[in-house]
XYZ file of C-alpha atoms in Angstrom:
690
model
C 124.074 27.862 253.389
C 123.652 30.748 252.196
C 124.877 30.726 248.302
C 125.406 34.523 246.635
C 126.272 34.930 243.381
C 128.641 38.139 243.727
C 129.741 39.794 240.052
C 133.758 41.400 240.039
C 134.443 44.546 240.453
C 135.986 44.688 236.500
C 132.914 43.647 235.619
C 130.496 46.287 237.859
C 132.790 48.779 236.652
C 131.962 48.046 232.895
C 128.421 48.309 233.537
C 128.803 51.526 235.107
C 130.899 53.051 231.732
C 128.205 50.860 229.407
C 125.967 53.786 231.247
C 127.452 57.220 231.351
C 129.662 56.956 228.643
C 129.887 56.291 224.731
C 133.878 54.634 225.668
C 132.299 51.409 226.975
C 133.849 48.197 226.819
C 130.893 46.496 224.466
C 132.579 48.741 221.678
C 135.636 46.236 221.265
C 133.076 43.723 219.908
C 132.966 45.866 217.033
C 136.440 45.799 216.280
C 138.853 43.000 213.888
C 140.718 40.640 216.030
C 143.545 38.392 213.965
C 141.749 35.520 212.296
C 143.851 32.400 212.970
C 143.818 29.030 210.679
C 143.707 26.165 212.374
C 146.445 23.671 212.344
C 144.312 20.631 211.741
C 140.124 19.863 211.086
C 138.642 16.517 211.869
C 136.174 14.779 209.048
C 132.560 15.042 209.453
C 130.956 13.399 212.536
C 128.832 10.766 210.604
C 125.770 12.293 211.833
C 125.844 15.222 210.828
C 125.659 16.713 213.871
C 128.268 17.994 216.720
C 128.429 19.322 220.337
C 131.571 19.115 221.614
C 135.072 17.125 221.741
C 138.368 16.410 224.088
C 141.857 15.279 223.096
C 142.972 11.965 225.021
C 146.356 13.098 225.631
C 149.104 9.540 225.339
C 151.855 11.003 227.562
C 154.270 8.160 226.478
C 153.038 8.632 222.618
C 151.926 12.299 221.926
C 151.587 11.635 218.666
C 149.100 8.961 219.406
C 146.786 10.869 221.182
C 143.076 10.636 220.578
C 140.099 13.303 219.785
C 136.585 11.890 221.056
C 134.581 13.823 220.178
C 130.326 13.745 220.343
C 128.217 12.611 217.163
C 124.583 12.891 218.833
C 123.396 9.737 217.825
C 126.054 8.856 216.385
C 127.435 8.399 219.805
C 131.113 8.886 220.970
C 133.828 9.450 217.596
C 137.125 8.761 217.555
C 139.607 10.630 215.758
C 143.903 10.081 215.394
C 145.512 13.748 215.049
C 145.440 14.186 211.834
C 141.373 13.941 212.215
C 140.755 10.945 210.421
C 138.282 9.220 212.014
C 139.164 5.834 213.470
C 136.019 4.228 214.853
C 132.473 4.831 216.773
C 130.839 3.480 219.855
C 127.334 3.716 220.924
C 126.632 5.824 223.738
C 122.686 7.152 222.741
C 122.183 10.606 221.954
C 125.641 12.430 223.266
C 125.587 16.340 223.876
C 129.621 15.717 225.921
C 132.502 14.615 226.968
C 135.136 15.343 229.315
C 137.467 13.029 230.581
C 140.447 12.605 233.396
C 143.775 10.966 233.938
C 144.937 8.535 236.423
C 141.909 6.582 237.751
C 142.213 4.420 240.676
C 140.210 1.094 239.162
C 140.987 -2.646 240.063
C 144.831 -2.857 239.894
C 145.874 -0.103 238.460
C 144.908 3.224 236.531
C 142.519 4.064 234.336
C 141.914 6.843 231.347
C 137.824 7.901 232.005
C 135.600 9.369 230.055
C 132.113 10.872 231.324
C 129.534 11.557 228.405
C 126.256 12.807 228.782
C 123.426 10.807 227.139
C 120.210 12.509 225.851
C 118.439 9.891 225.589
C 117.560 9.843 229.334
C 119.367 12.174 230.856
C 120.948 10.561 232.050
C 125.406 10.453 232.840
C 127.552 7.607 230.698
C 131.251 6.476 232.165
C 133.816 5.420 230.080
C 137.528 4.106 230.476
C 139.767 4.773 226.858
C 142.673 2.217 225.662
C 144.953 3.883 222.564
C 141.688 4.265 220.496
C 139.305 2.105 222.102
C 136.445 2.946 224.383
C 135.018 0.933 226.848
C 131.739 1.546 228.719
C 133.203 0.949 232.445
C 129.600 2.383 234.456
C 127.765 -0.302 236.236
C 124.852 2.144 235.233
C 124.060 5.004 233.185
C 123.096 7.766 236.292
C 120.154 9.068 235.434
C 120.170 13.046 236.487
C 117.129 14.237 236.458
C 116.937 17.393 234.549
C 117.903 18.313 230.342
C 121.721 17.809 230.689
C 124.022 19.711 228.193
C 127.253 19.625 229.525
C 129.875 18.304 231.620
C 133.168 18.451 233.073
C 135.417 16.830 235.497
C 137.603 17.608 238.119
C 140.206 16.209 240.548
C 140.103 17.501 244.290
C 143.680 19.035 245.096
C 142.765 18.139 249.004
C 141.955 13.904 248.486
C 142.815 13.413 244.494
C 138.663 12.241 245.060
C 137.049 13.135 240.721
C 133.641 14.441 240.262
C 131.738 15.587 237.311
C 129.720 18.737 237.079
C 126.902 17.945 234.861
C 125.224 21.519 233.797
C 121.638 21.938 232.046
C 119.468 23.654 229.943
C 117.253 24.847 233.178
C 119.899 26.014 234.889
C 120.874 23.002 237.104
C 124.653 22.564 237.869
C 124.528 19.013 239.421
C 128.116 17.542 241.130
C 128.532 13.977 241.240
C 131.539 11.899 243.165
C 132.364 9.337 240.456
C 134.350 6.129 242.689
C 135.230 2.772 241.369
C 132.097 0.590 243.508
C 132.569 -2.702 245.434
C 132.840 -4.875 241.849
C 135.050 -2.862 240.365
C 132.804 -0.569 237.663
C 132.328 3.235 238.012
C 129.328 4.416 239.991
C 128.649 8.024 241.448
C 126.078 9.747 243.792
C 125.228 13.091 244.106
C 127.212 15.464 245.840
C 124.725 19.054 245.311
C 122.675 21.128 243.273
C 123.656 24.301 242.165
C 120.979 26.974 240.544
C 121.462 30.221 237.972
C 117.799 30.932 236.163
C 118.772 30.087 232.827
C 119.868 27.678 230.289
C 124.004 26.800 230.558
C 126.260 25.639 227.591
C 129.370 23.764 228.779
C 131.612 24.311 232.525
C 134.872 23.853 232.371
C 137.585 22.919 235.602
C 140.567 23.862 236.631
C 143.475 22.078 239.215
C 143.443 25.237 241.857
C 139.765 24.231 242.589
C 137.289 26.691 240.585
C 134.599 25.550 237.630
C 133.501 27.910 234.922
C 130.167 27.708 233.317
C 128.808 29.276 230.506
C 125.359 30.490 231.616
C 124.304 31.542 227.262
C 122.797 34.908 227.846
C 124.236 35.603 231.100
C 127.382 34.835 230.942
C 130.303 33.158 232.197
C 130.427 32.226 236.007
C 133.055 31.048 238.419
C 132.344 28.995 241.293
C 133.895 27.000 243.509
C 134.776 23.088 242.728
C 135.264 21.667 246.326
C 131.889 20.754 247.474
C 133.011 21.540 250.987
C 133.512 25.086 250.465
C 130.800 27.929 249.865
C 129.959 28.176 246.465
C 131.117 31.792 246.362
C 130.122 32.504 242.563
C 131.309 34.892 240.553
C 130.471 36.984 237.327
C 133.762 37.187 235.002
C 131.598 38.077 231.538
C 128.931 39.117 230.414
C 126.932 40.070 227.489
C 126.820 43.657 226.512
C 127.840 44.555 229.272
C 131.655 43.102 228.724
C 133.057 41.613 226.601
C 130.241 39.431 225.095
C 127.708 40.188 222.443
C 124.886 38.035 222.901
C 125.512 34.307 224.072
C 128.435 32.142 225.003
C 128.685 28.680 223.239
C 131.234 27.338 225.483
C 134.582 27.519 227.639
C 137.883 25.963 228.310
C 140.951 26.254 230.736
C 144.608 26.437 229.430
C 146.978 25.593 232.150
C 150.760 26.464 231.099
C 151.395 27.374 235.007
C 151.789 30.485 236.554
C 151.291 33.189 234.949
C 150.334 31.443 231.781
C 146.781 30.076 232.982
C 143.825 30.815 230.502
C 139.592 31.139 230.157
C 139.044 30.041 226.352
C 135.424 31.391 225.449
C 133.210 31.374 222.595
C 131.637 34.571 222.445
C 129.360 33.116 219.062
C 127.244 35.453 218.245
C 130.234 38.074 217.853
C 132.230 34.669 215.991
C 135.119 35.823 218.156
C 137.490 33.142 221.024
C 137.456 35.295 223.668
C 140.517 34.852 226.410
C 141.067 36.122 229.595
C 144.078 35.887 232.026
C 142.861 33.435 235.084
C 146.231 34.676 237.263
C 144.770 38.135 237.275
C 141.182 37.147 238.155
C 140.038 36.791 234.628
C 140.691 40.353 233.059
C 140.482 39.840 229.588
C 143.450 39.700 227.247
C 141.898 39.960 223.568
C 140.174 37.719 220.898
C 140.624 36.071 218.136
C 138.567 33.930 214.464
C 139.111 30.942 213.598
C 138.846 29.425 210.461
C 139.619 25.692 208.713
C 142.929 24.974 207.531
C 144.487 27.480 204.677
C 141.320 29.562 204.665
C 140.524 32.884 205.012
C 136.325 33.048 206.397
C 136.075 32.537 210.028
C 133.952 30.413 211.958
C 130.018 32.083 211.791
C 129.089 31.148 215.093
C 132.017 28.844 217.476
C 130.199 26.169 219.510
C 131.548 24.138 223.195
C 135.765 24.199 223.538
C 137.835 22.340 224.740
C 142.147 22.555 225.595
C 144.898 21.277 226.167
C 147.902 21.926 227.366
C 149.966 18.391 225.943
C 152.216 18.391 223.935
C 150.956 17.202 221.012
C 154.115 16.924 219.150
C 154.165 18.369 215.515
C 152.442 21.355 215.620
C 150.816 20.896 218.712
C 153.717 21.153 220.895
C 152.376 23.308 223.299
C 148.892 22.486 223.394
C 145.735 22.023 221.482
C 142.393 23.997 221.390
C 139.323 22.401 219.736
C 136.629 24.512 218.048
C 132.841 22.920 217.784
C 132.702 23.932 214.119
C 128.499 22.887 213.999
C 128.323 24.129 209.902
C 130.715 22.774 209.426
C 130.267 19.031 211.883
C 133.411 18.880 212.815
C 136.075 19.943 215.080
C 138.835 22.506 214.192
C 142.108 22.377 216.424
C 143.501 25.658 216.969
C 147.413 25.715 218.258
C 148.071 26.918 221.837
C 150.951 28.125 220.539
C 149.694 29.866 217.738
C 147.094 31.680 220.000
C 149.858 32.780 222.357
C 151.382 34.422 219.207
C 148.446 36.182 217.671
C 147.608 37.989 222.046
C 151.435 38.078 222.509
C 150.478 35.491 225.405
C 152.992 33.309 226.684
C 151.559 29.916 226.824
C 153.825 28.758 229.136
C 154.730 24.901 229.538
C 152.193 22.247 230.370
C 151.585 21.096 234.154
C 151.145 17.208 235.057
C 147.927 17.063 236.735
C 148.850 15.685 240.451
C 148.008 15.446 244.093
C 149.713 18.889 245.516
C 152.440 18.778 248.566
C 150.725 20.572 250.413
C 147.465 19.176 250.857
C 147.163 17.899 254.353
C 145.868 13.976 254.963
C 142.453 13.003 255.026
C 140.339 10.406 256.718
C 136.618 9.716 256.096
C 133.981 9.050 258.865
C 131.959 5.983 259.162
C 128.594 7.087 261.021
C 126.346 10.840 260.033
C 123.440 11.473 261.996
C 120.395 12.444 261.086
C 119.900 15.443 259.551
C 118.924 18.134 262.243
C 115.152 19.134 261.826
C 116.225 23.258 261.684
C 117.280 25.076 258.449
C 120.072 27.113 257.888
C 123.085 27.344 260.327
C 121.698 24.408 263.205
C 123.217 22.057 263.943
C 126.523 23.117 266.523
C 128.013 21.354 269.194
C 127.757 17.240 270.913
C 128.871 15.990 273.849
C 129.385 12.091 274.219
C 128.828 9.473 276.794
C 130.452 6.104 276.230
C 128.797 3.074 278.184
C 131.504 1.430 280.238
C 128.968 -2.025 280.387
C 128.170 -1.751 276.617
C 130.086 0.312 274.419
C 128.140 0.042 271.193
C 125.097 1.548 273.452
C 127.322 4.968 273.560
C 124.954 7.701 273.385
C 125.896 11.599 272.035
C 124.200 13.945 273.069
C 123.826 17.256 270.381
C 122.610 20.233 269.769
C 119.803 22.085 267.247
C 121.020 26.321 268.118
C 116.881 26.646 266.349
C 114.620 24.501 268.153
C 116.458 21.864 270.625
C 118.747 19.358 272.080
C 119.098 15.501 270.338
C 119.939 12.617 271.532
C 121.609 10.042 269.004
C 122.797 6.482 269.428
C 126.299 4.983 267.921
C 124.611 4.880 264.792
C 123.711 7.953 264.110
C 120.101 7.759 264.613
C 117.452 9.910 266.238
C 117.189 8.114 270.450
C 114.879 11.768 271.967
C 114.960 15.119 270.302
C 113.617 18.143 273.351
C 112.643 20.897 271.901
C 113.453 22.725 274.852
C 114.443 25.940 273.650
C 117.615 26.764 271.126
C 120.435 24.862 272.503
C 124.356 26.065 271.886
C 126.970 24.293 273.334
C 126.811 21.108 275.310
C 128.911 19.237 277.731
C 127.862 16.085 280.431
C 130.299 15.236 283.232
C 130.271 11.589 285.037
C 129.895 11.197 288.734
C 127.789 14.119 289.807
C 125.961 13.384 293.182
C 122.594 14.112 293.013
C 119.925 12.894 296.085
C 122.535 10.295 297.318
C 122.336 9.004 293.484
C 125.786 9.563 290.884
C 124.268 10.604 287.339
C 125.905 11.869 284.138
C 124.907 15.215 284.279
C 124.279 18.024 281.237
C 124.156 21.252 280.677
C 123.906 23.170 277.598
C 123.584 27.025 276.917
C 119.520 28.013 275.924
C 119.961 30.687 273.590
C 115.967 31.107 273.742
C 115.613 32.515 277.184
C 119.493 33.025 277.923
C 119.814 30.223 280.303
C 121.994 27.208 281.394
C 119.453 24.030 281.092
C 120.271 20.970 282.864
C 119.442 17.477 282.808
C 120.295 13.965 283.735
C 121.191 11.420 281.171
C 119.539 8.471 282.241
C 121.278 5.960 281.569
C 118.603 2.195 280.993
C 115.569 4.009 280.050
C 117.961 6.231 276.999
C 116.602 9.634 277.312
C 117.251 13.039 279.200
C 115.252 14.960 281.672
C 115.491 18.215 282.988
C 116.561 19.018 286.577
C 117.024 22.550 286.782
C 115.940 24.301 289.590
C 113.959 26.520 287.883
C 115.191 28.851 284.827
C 119.022 29.196 285.380
C 120.289 32.648 284.277
C 123.491 33.532 282.565
C 122.718 36.914 283.092
C 124.307 37.491 279.310
C 122.627 38.687 276.518
C 123.117 35.763 274.300
C 124.598 33.200 275.465
C 127.115 30.776 272.949
C 129.587 28.682 273.823
C 129.275 26.296 277.726
C 131.770 23.587 278.562
C 132.423 21.177 282.098
C 134.700 20.951 284.326
C 134.826 18.682 287.106
C 137.528 19.035 290.260
C 139.634 15.457 289.954
C 140.034 15.411 293.720
C 136.695 16.692 295.462
C 134.227 15.786 292.891
C 132.725 19.334 292.427
C 131.328 20.480 288.965
C 131.405 23.432 287.091
C 130.238 25.280 283.738
C 131.792 27.942 281.546
C 129.613 29.515 279.523
C 130.657 32.658 277.412
C 128.290 34.662 275.017
C 128.158 37.902 272.219
C 130.650 40.067 273.826
C 133.799 39.184 275.295
C 132.325 37.803 279.026
C 133.436 34.037 279.879
C 131.592 33.160 283.252
C 131.932 30.108 286.045
C 129.111 28.591 288.018
C 129.336 25.637 290.228
C 126.673 23.115 289.781
C 125.280 22.237 293.095
C 122.286 19.677 294.647
C 119.435 21.777 295.469
C 117.188 19.026 296.664
C 114.447 17.192 295.501
C 116.187 16.035 292.344
C 117.150 19.733 291.536
C 120.538 21.686 290.343
C 121.240 24.818 290.493
C 123.924 26.707 289.259
C 125.685 29.458 291.671
C 128.214 32.227 290.157
C 131.814 31.671 290.871
C 133.761 33.709 288.562
C 134.156 35.913 285.610
C 136.685 36.234 282.610
C 137.252 38.675 280.016
C 138.624 38.289 276.606
C 139.484 40.831 273.886
C 137.153 39.513 271.495
C 134.742 37.114 270.901
C 134.916 33.470 272.256
C 133.183 30.227 271.587
C 134.328 26.366 271.589
C 135.583 25.642 274.549
C 136.943 22.255 277.241
C 138.084 21.317 280.267
C 140.596 18.612 281.272
C 139.679 17.696 284.600
C 142.735 16.193 285.337
C 145.608 19.097 285.309
C 142.382 21.844 286.025
C 142.794 23.877 282.716
C 141.046 25.192 281.261
C 141.158 25.833 277.239
C 138.909 28.459 275.562
C 139.613 29.464 271.675
C 139.379 33.138 271.086
C 137.949 32.935 267.134
C 139.852 34.575 265.786
C 143.359 35.474 267.715
C 144.066 32.264 269.952
C 143.417 28.811 271.865
C 143.936 30.288 275.767
C 145.223 27.537 278.526
C 144.251 29.260 281.901
C 142.927 27.491 285.638
C 139.839 25.991 285.416
C 139.630 26.340 289.359
C 137.121 29.175 290.511
C 139.700 30.940 292.574
C 142.296 30.562 289.504
C 142.787 34.135 288.833
C 142.577 35.237 284.846
C 145.906 34.808 283.922
C 146.370 33.029 280.623
C 148.851 31.760 278.118
C 148.481 30.917 274.424
C 149.149 27.098 273.450
C 148.507 28.370 269.806
C 147.921 32.045 267.594
C 145.947 31.875 265.559
C 148.946 34.802 263.367
C 151.341 32.227 264.438
C 150.441 29.085 262.242
C 149.739 29.284 258.375
C 148.135 25.794 258.495
C 145.301 26.868 261.044
C 142.825 29.905 259.244
C 140.214 31.730 262.093
C 137.218 31.244 263.056
C 138.990 28.851 265.527
C 136.014 26.755 267.039
C 134.773 23.537 268.057
C 137.361 21.627 270.995
C 137.816 18.331 272.477
C 140.724 16.374 274.350
C 141.562 13.286 273.254
C 142.920 11.331 276.819
C 145.570 8.188 276.682
C 146.096 8.541 280.527
C 148.804 10.195 283.095
C 147.593 13.558 281.567
C 149.104 12.324 277.962
C 147.044 12.927 275.019
C 146.112 15.564 272.373
C 143.629 18.273 271.856
C 141.595 18.877 268.189
C 140.762 22.401 266.868
C 138.416 22.903 264.392
C 140.406 25.300 262.165
C 136.761 26.500 260.572
C 138.686 29.038 258.182
C 139.961 26.073 255.991
C 138.002 23.474 257.323
C 140.276 21.131 258.360
C 141.109 19.825 262.354
C 144.387 20.653 264.368
C 145.997 18.616 266.426
C 148.341 19.676 269.983
C 149.879 17.439 272.200
C 148.036 17.276 275.598
C 151.222 17.362 278.233
C 154.453 18.964 278.195
C 154.980 22.269 275.278
C 151.402 21.945 273.823
C 153.367 21.309 270.658
C 151.595 21.714 266.961
C 151.157 17.891 266.015
C 149.854 18.409 262.870
C 146.418 19.447 260.691
C 143.826 16.903 259.176
C 140.513 16.900 257.033
C 137.139 14.953 256.980
C 136.133 14.345 253.082
C 134.095 12.193 251.631
C 133.489 8.551 251.442
C 131.898 7.428 248.419
C 131.179 3.803 248.961
C 129.198 4.864 252.005
C 127.789 7.847 250.833
C 128.744 9.846 253.491
C 130.322 13.147 252.719
C 133.288 15.726 254.469
C 133.019 18.036 257.287
C 133.416 21.342 256.666
C 132.642 24.529 258.755
C 132.723 23.053 261.868
C 131.303 24.151 264.636
C 131.800 22.523 267.765
C 133.710 18.882 268.332
C 134.159 16.690 271.091
C 136.680 13.942 270.835
C 136.576 10.554 273.465
C 139.581 7.701 273.820
C 136.934 5.577 275.318
C 135.662 2.619 273.514
C 132.188 3.213 271.492
C 131.631 0.392 270.108
C 132.162 -1.470 266.480
C 135.070 0.349 264.656
C 135.699 3.183 267.550
C 137.174 1.031 269.742
C 139.626 3.463 270.443
C 137.343 6.511 270.335
C 136.306 9.019 268.121
C 135.443 12.222 267.195
C 132.237 13.798 266.512
C 132.207 16.955 264.757
C 128.891 19.025 264.026
C 129.264 19.969 259.247
C 128.015 22.688 258.760
C 127.358 21.567 254.527
C 125.651 18.607 254.826
C 125.958 17.711 250.927
C 125.619 13.976 249.021
C 122.821 15.035 248.405
C 122.542 18.404 249.953
C 120.201 18.021 253.738
C 120.269 20.437 256.987
C 123.424 20.215 259.089
C 123.906 17.409 260.818
C 126.680 15.173 262.978
C 129.533 13.288 261.514
C 131.637 10.461 263.719
C 135.251 9.202 262.460
C 137.064 6.856 264.139
C 140.450 8.140 266.124
C 141.604 5.257 264.901
C 141.860 6.964 260.878
C 143.048 10.390 262.228
C 145.920 8.289 264.968
C 147.125 6.264 261.387
C 146.772 9.203 259.288
C 149.026 12.187 262.056
C 151.149 9.082 263.181
C 149.220 9.245 266.873
C 148.927 6.945 269.866
C 145.925 5.491 270.416
C 144.296 4.231 273.749
C 144.159 0.520 274.077
C 140.248 -0.309 274.696
């Protein structure tokens, strides 16, 4: 999982202008900007220190909304919209605070505040009702670094609440907030991202982005979804763009399409910069802020907070809170005034809600021990269901940098064989070897470009190599692999595709002396890269994913020719996005069931009917389960599906999939076990009875 910081094109252009011309963006910093008077300011904090504040909106009575500000050792102070202090709540030495609404807690929904306590560098969680703050966290969540700021993010996919905490050492720590079994708030670390120097503040939007201010470097934007690539972009930077020396804070205004702003305090220049988020965060202007009915601007505006909610009277279009450390208070600027000064439409407040177009979500019940190898290592699983003892079923899975694993149904390693760079794996029961019916396992070995062949010893619970010497593929780099067993004759075959357009089919035969060899029977050619494949033994059908193009259906028989039909083209369904990777079949019997395909480009799984016209039935995503501490699944390469009983929790079968980004916390890649029952419930699919 390589994380790269990518400066945007506009900033690079500004750098070139600065180096080659006297007419560069940095000159704008010396231009005069309008001074806007705040419509309200709070009383100075009792401690004489301020670090940041939020507006807690009362939707039923907007004029009775509150400002909650940090007061260092004074904890959290609550103010009315007239600026008068109403009370204070102990919270340690508070550096930052943020708020979110509608969190499911107990029998209702709660307004949640997250505060950074620098006494022990921890995250503390509160609920607020009226003007009363109540600590609702099961504990103070340790952070392990000197924290500076916090912002809350709602994942539009599953509505999960995350806290991003930024730190003095350049840390960006993402925590998943959840209600534990006792009804208290708690959090689990999901991932940590680092930049080279101190971070001051962050802010998250409803579109899945987090903005963070790296004080002397600039403003970063990156993906907030922990299952997505970080994709960090530098929005603006001191001396190269529209910031003089240091970013003091950032906030976001959401007035709807075309009225979404990024607001940043250019502290050294005493300015508030505004950027248009709908136009890739382009700079659109700046203002200075003064106290009400005053002309002198704040010398160094600090952390910011913006709300787009209607707060009545002077703040019908929302409020921007500006931290004034010199006056030890918070100044409230009208969003409407800010828009008017810069000729921008503030729009209308957008209510936070679940997006209507999100896919159904499920969670995994089990995850495996991570692969030993770092980076992109885990790839493809196969499942053996134990008919005598379903809980004793086994999962064979690959580490394409090191070997092959055998896991149990609790995700524990039963065996590891360092036999080469195994990419894909499959198995079939009932292979006749020296008169014994065995479970035959094959894998594509990229170390010697061969087909690895094993017997799964179901009594000793181990893989035993039984290839009759090296079984060459004749390919430069074998990738995908799947097996097929003719339902009538019992003949067994293996398909392998490589890093070019070829796919080959071999028959697996008893070579004598307890060994198996592969004899080539057919070559197929596609137009571009293929990898994921699965064979439907009952219908003698092969399904192959040509990653950027389509999922194809063709004959699995060696004399079946090369005619193929597209079950689904990538460009014909907006719900899927290339690459198409892993594919598996859920068997309902009598040729009925479902085909499941990993849509790697959007971290979802598409489901098609197995029989008939094979229509698309819907997609689902696998998200984090905070109580179990199991993260979601993303960037899936290989998967397998079975309808057979795999023991408690998996009585109706399962999907087992490779997780390309194993987080909560960040570890090497692994595999997740998802009960078919939860998939069936979300997509209204059938289940096979155990």
